[in-house]
mmCIF file of C-alpha atoms and ligand atoms in Angstrom:
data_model
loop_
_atom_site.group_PDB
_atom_site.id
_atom_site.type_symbol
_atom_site.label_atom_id
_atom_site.label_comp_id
_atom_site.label_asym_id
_atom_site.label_seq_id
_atom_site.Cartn_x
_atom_site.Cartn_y
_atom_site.Cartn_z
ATOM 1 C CA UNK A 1 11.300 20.357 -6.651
ATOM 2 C CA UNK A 2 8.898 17.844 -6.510
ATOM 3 C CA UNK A 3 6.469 17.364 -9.773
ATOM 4 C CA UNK A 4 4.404 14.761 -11.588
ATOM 5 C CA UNK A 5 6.343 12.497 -14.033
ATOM 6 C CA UNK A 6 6.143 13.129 -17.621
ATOM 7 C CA UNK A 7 6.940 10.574 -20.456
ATOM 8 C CA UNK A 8 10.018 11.779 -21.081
ATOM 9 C CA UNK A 9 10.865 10.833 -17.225
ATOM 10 C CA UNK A 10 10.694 7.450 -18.082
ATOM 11 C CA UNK A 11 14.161 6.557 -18.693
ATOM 12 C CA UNK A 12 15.572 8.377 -15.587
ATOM 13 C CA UNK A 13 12.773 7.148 -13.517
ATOM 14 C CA UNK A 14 13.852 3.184 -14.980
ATOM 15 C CA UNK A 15 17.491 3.930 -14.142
ATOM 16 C CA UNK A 16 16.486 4.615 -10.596
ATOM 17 C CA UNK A 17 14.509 1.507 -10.126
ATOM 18 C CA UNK A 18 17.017 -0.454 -11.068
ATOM 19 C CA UNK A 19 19.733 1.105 -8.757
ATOM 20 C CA UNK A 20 16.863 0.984 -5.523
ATOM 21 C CA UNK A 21 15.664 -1.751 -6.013
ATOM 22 C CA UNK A 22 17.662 -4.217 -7.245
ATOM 23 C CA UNK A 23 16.377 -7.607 -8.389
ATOM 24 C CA UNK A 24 12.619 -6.615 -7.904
ATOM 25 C CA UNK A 25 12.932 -3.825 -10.221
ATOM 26 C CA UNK A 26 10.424 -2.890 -12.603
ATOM 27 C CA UNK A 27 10.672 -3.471 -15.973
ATOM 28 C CA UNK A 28 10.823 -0.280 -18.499
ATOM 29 C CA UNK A 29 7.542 -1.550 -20.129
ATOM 30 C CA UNK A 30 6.127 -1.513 -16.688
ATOM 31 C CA UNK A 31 7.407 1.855 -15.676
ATOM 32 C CA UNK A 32 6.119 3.729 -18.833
ATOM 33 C CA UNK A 33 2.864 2.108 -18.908
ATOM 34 C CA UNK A 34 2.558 3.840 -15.208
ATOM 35 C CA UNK A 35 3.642 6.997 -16.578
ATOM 36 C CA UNK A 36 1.839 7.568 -19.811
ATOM 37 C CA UNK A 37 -1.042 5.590 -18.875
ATOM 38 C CA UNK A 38 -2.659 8.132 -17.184
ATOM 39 C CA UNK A 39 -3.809 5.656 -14.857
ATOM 40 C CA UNK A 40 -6.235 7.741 -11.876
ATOM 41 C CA UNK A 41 -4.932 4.894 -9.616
ATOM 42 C CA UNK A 42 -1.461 5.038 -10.406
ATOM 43 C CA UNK A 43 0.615 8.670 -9.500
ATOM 44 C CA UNK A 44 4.284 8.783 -10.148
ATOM 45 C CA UNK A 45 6.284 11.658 -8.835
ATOM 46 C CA UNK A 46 9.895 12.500 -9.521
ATOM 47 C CA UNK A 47 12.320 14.641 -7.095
ATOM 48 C CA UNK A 48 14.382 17.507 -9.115
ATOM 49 C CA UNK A 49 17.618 18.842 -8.416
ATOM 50 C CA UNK A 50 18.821 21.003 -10.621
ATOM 51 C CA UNK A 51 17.286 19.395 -13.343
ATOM 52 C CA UNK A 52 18.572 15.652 -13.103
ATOM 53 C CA UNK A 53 15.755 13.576 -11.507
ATOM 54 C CA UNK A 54 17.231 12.455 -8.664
ATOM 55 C CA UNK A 55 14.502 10.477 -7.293
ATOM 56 C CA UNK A 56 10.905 9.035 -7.682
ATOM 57 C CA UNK A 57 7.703 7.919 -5.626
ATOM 58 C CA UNK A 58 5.073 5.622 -6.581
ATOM 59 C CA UNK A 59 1.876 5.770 -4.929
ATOM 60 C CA UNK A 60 -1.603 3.552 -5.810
ATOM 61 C CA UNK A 61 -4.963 4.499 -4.926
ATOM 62 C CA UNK A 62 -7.771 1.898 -3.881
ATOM 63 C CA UNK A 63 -10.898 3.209 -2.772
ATOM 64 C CA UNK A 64 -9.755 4.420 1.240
ATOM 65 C CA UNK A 65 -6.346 3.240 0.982
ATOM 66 C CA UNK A 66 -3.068 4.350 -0.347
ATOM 67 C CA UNK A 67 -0.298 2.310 -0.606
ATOM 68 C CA UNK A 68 3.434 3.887 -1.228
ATOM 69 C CA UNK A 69 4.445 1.266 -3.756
ATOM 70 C CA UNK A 70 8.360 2.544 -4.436
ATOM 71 C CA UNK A 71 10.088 5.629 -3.082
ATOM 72 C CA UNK A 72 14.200 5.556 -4.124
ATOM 73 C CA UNK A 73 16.416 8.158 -3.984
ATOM 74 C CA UNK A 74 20.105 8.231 -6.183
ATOM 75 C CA UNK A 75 23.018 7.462 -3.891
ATOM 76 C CA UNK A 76 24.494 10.582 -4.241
ATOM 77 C CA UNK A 77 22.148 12.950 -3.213
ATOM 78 C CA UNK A 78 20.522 10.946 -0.184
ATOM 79 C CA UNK A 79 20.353 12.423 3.140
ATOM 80 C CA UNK A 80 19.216 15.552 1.392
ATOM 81 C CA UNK A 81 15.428 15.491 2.154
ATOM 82 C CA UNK A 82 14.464 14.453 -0.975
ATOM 83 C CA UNK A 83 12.447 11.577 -0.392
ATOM 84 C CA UNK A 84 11.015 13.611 2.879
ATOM 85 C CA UNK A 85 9.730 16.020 0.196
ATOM 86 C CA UNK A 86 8.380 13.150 -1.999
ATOM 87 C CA UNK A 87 6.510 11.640 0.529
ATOM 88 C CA UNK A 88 5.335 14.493 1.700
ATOM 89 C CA UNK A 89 3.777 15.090 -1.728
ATOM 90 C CA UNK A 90 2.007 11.626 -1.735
ATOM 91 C CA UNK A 91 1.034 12.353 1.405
ATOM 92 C CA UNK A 92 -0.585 15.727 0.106
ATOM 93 C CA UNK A 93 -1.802 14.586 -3.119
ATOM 94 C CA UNK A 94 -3.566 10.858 -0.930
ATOM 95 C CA UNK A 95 -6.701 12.411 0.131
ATOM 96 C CA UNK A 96 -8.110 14.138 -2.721
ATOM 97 C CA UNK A 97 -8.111 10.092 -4.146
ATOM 98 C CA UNK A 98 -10.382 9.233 -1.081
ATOM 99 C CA UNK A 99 -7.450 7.716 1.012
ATOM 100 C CA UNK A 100 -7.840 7.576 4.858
ATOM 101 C CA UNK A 101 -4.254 6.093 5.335
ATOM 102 C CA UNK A 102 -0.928 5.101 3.451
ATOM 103 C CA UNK A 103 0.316 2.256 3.674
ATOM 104 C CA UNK A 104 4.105 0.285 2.570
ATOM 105 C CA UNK A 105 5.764 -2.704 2.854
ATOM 106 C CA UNK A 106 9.363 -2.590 3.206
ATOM 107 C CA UNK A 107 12.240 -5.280 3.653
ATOM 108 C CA UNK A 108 12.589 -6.276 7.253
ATOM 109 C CA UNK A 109 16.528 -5.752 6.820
ATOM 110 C CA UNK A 110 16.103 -2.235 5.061
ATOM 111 C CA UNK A 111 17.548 -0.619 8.169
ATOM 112 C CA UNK A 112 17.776 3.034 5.801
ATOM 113 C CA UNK A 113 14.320 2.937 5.017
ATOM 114 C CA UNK A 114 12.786 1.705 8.396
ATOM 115 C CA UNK A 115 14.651 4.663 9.980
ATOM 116 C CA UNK A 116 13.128 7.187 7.097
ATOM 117 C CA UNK A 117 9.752 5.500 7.591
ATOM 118 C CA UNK A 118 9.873 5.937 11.328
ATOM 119 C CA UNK A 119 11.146 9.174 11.066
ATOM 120 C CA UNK A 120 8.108 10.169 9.103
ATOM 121 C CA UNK A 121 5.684 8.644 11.608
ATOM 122 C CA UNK A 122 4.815 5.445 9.748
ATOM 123 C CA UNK A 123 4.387 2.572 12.568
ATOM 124 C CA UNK A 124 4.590 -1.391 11.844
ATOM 125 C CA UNK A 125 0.919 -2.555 11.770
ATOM 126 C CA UNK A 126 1.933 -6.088 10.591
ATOM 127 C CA UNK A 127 4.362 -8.665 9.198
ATOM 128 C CA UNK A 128 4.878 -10.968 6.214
ATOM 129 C CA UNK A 129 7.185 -13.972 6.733
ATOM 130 C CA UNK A 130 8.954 -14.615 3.453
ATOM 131 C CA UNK A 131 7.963 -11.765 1.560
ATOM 132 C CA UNK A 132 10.363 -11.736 -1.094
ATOM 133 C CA UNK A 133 12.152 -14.043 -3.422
ATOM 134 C CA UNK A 134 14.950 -14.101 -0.636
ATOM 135 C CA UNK A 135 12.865 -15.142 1.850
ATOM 136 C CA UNK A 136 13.656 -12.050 4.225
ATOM 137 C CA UNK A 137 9.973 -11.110 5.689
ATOM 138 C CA UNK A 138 8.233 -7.706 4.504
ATOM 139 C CA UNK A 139 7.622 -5.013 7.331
ATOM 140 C CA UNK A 140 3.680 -3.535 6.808
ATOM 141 C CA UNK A 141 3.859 0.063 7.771
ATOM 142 C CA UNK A 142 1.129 2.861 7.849
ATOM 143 C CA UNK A 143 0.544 6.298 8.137
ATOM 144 C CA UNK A 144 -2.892 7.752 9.133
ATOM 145 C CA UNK A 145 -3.778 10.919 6.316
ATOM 146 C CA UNK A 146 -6.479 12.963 7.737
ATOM 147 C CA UNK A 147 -6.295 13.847 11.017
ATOM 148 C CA UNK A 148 -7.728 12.441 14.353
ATOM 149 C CA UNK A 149 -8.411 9.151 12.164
ATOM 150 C CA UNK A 150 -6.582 6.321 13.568
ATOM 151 C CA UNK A 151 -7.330 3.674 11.205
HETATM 152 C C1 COA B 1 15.219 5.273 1.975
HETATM 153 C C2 COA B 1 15.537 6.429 1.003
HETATM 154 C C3 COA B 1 14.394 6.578 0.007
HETATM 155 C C4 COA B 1 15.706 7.735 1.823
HETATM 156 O O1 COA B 1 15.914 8.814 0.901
HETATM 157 P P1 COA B 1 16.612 10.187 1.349
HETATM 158 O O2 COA B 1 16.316 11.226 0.324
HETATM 159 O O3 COA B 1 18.041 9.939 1.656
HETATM 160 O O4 COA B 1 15.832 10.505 2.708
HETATM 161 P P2 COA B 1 15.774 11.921 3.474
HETATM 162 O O5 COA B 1 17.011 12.725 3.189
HETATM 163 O O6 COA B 1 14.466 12.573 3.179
HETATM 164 O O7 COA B 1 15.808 11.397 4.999
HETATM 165 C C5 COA B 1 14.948 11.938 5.996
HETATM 166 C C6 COA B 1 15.264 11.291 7.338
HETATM 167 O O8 COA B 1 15.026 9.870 7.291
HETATM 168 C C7 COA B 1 16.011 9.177 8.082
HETATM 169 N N1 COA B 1 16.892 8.395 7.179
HETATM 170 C C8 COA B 1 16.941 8.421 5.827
HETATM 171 N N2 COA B 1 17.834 7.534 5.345
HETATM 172 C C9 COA B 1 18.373 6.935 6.432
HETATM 173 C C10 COA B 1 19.393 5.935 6.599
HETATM 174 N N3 COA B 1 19.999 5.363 5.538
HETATM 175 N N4 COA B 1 19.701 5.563 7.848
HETATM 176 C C11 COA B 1 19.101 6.124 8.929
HETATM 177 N N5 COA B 1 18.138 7.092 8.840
HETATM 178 C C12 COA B 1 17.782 7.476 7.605
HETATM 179 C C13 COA B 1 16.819 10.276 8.775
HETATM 180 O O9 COA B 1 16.118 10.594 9.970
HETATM 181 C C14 COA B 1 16.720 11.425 7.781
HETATM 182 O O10 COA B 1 16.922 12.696 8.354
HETATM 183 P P3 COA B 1 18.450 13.252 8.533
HETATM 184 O O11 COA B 1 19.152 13.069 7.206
HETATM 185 O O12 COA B 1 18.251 14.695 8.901
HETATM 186 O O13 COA B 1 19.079 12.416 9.608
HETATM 187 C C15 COA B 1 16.899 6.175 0.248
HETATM 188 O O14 COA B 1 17.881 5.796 1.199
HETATM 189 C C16 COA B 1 16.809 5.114 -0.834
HETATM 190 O O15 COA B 1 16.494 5.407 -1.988
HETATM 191 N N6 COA B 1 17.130 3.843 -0.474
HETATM 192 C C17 COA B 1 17.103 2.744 -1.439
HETATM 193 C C18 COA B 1 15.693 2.402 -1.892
HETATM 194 C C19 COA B 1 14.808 1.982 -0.745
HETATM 195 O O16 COA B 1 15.209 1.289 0.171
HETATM 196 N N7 COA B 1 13.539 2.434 -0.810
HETATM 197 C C20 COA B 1 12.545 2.116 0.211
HETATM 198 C C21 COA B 1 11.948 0.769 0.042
HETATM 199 S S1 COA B 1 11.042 0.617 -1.512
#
């Protein structure tokens, strides 16, 4: 079950960060200023299963453009369909914001999540050498949201 966060996410939805994401993780100040800021801008959803969130998506709105800021899924329960279903709900939730298109940036050696990207339709529009702290280059993905627009 896919739903909106709620304050009391905030802990889960911190532990997951740090376990996706590594060194560019979010700090818990961060993370529950998102959540209980009630930010129009800002949407954070969490993935259910049986209870335990077992994943989150964080999606900003600008004016025509959406941008799919995190999506992370726990280890154990990947390959399940719940980040599918997450971005599915950005995806739904995008254009009532007045977003044309979604658009990510992922690690160029993220093999998982260029496979789930592609899978979902996303395609490369562009590429940032040296990205991150690492110095691996950032992949610039997009999705179009309503249809027959090709932006
Ligand atoms: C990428 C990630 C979010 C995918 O979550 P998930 O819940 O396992 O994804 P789904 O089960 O919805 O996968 C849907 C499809 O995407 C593709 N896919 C997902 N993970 C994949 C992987 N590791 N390798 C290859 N294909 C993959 C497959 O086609 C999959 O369908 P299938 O399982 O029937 O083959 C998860 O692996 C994750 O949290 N990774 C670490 C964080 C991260 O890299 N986030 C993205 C960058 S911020």
């Amino acid at each position: 079950m896919i739903r909106q966060a709620r304050p009391a996410d905030v802990a889960a939805v911190v532990a997951l960060e740090a376990d996706t994401q590594g060194e560019d993780a979010w700090s818990e100040a961060l993370v529950r200023d998102g959540i209980e800021g009630g930010l129009p801008t800002i949407s954070y959803l969490v993935g259910l299963v049986e209870d335990r969130v077992a994943g989150y998506a964080v999606a900003s709105y600008a004016g025509d453009i959406a941008e799919l800021q995190r999506i992370g899924v726990a280890a154990d329960v990947r390959r399940h369909g719940i980040a599918t279903a997450l971005l599915d709900a950005v995806v739904a939730e995008a254009p009532g914001t007045g977003a044309n298109r979604l658009l990510l940036e992922v690690r160029e050696d993220n093999a998982g999540a260029l496979a789930f990207y592609a899978a979902r339709g996303f395609v490369e529009i562009d590429r940032r050498p040296r990205y991150y702290r690492d110095g691996a280059a950032a992949v610039v993905m997009r999705i179009p949201l309503l249809k027959g627009c090709s932006f």
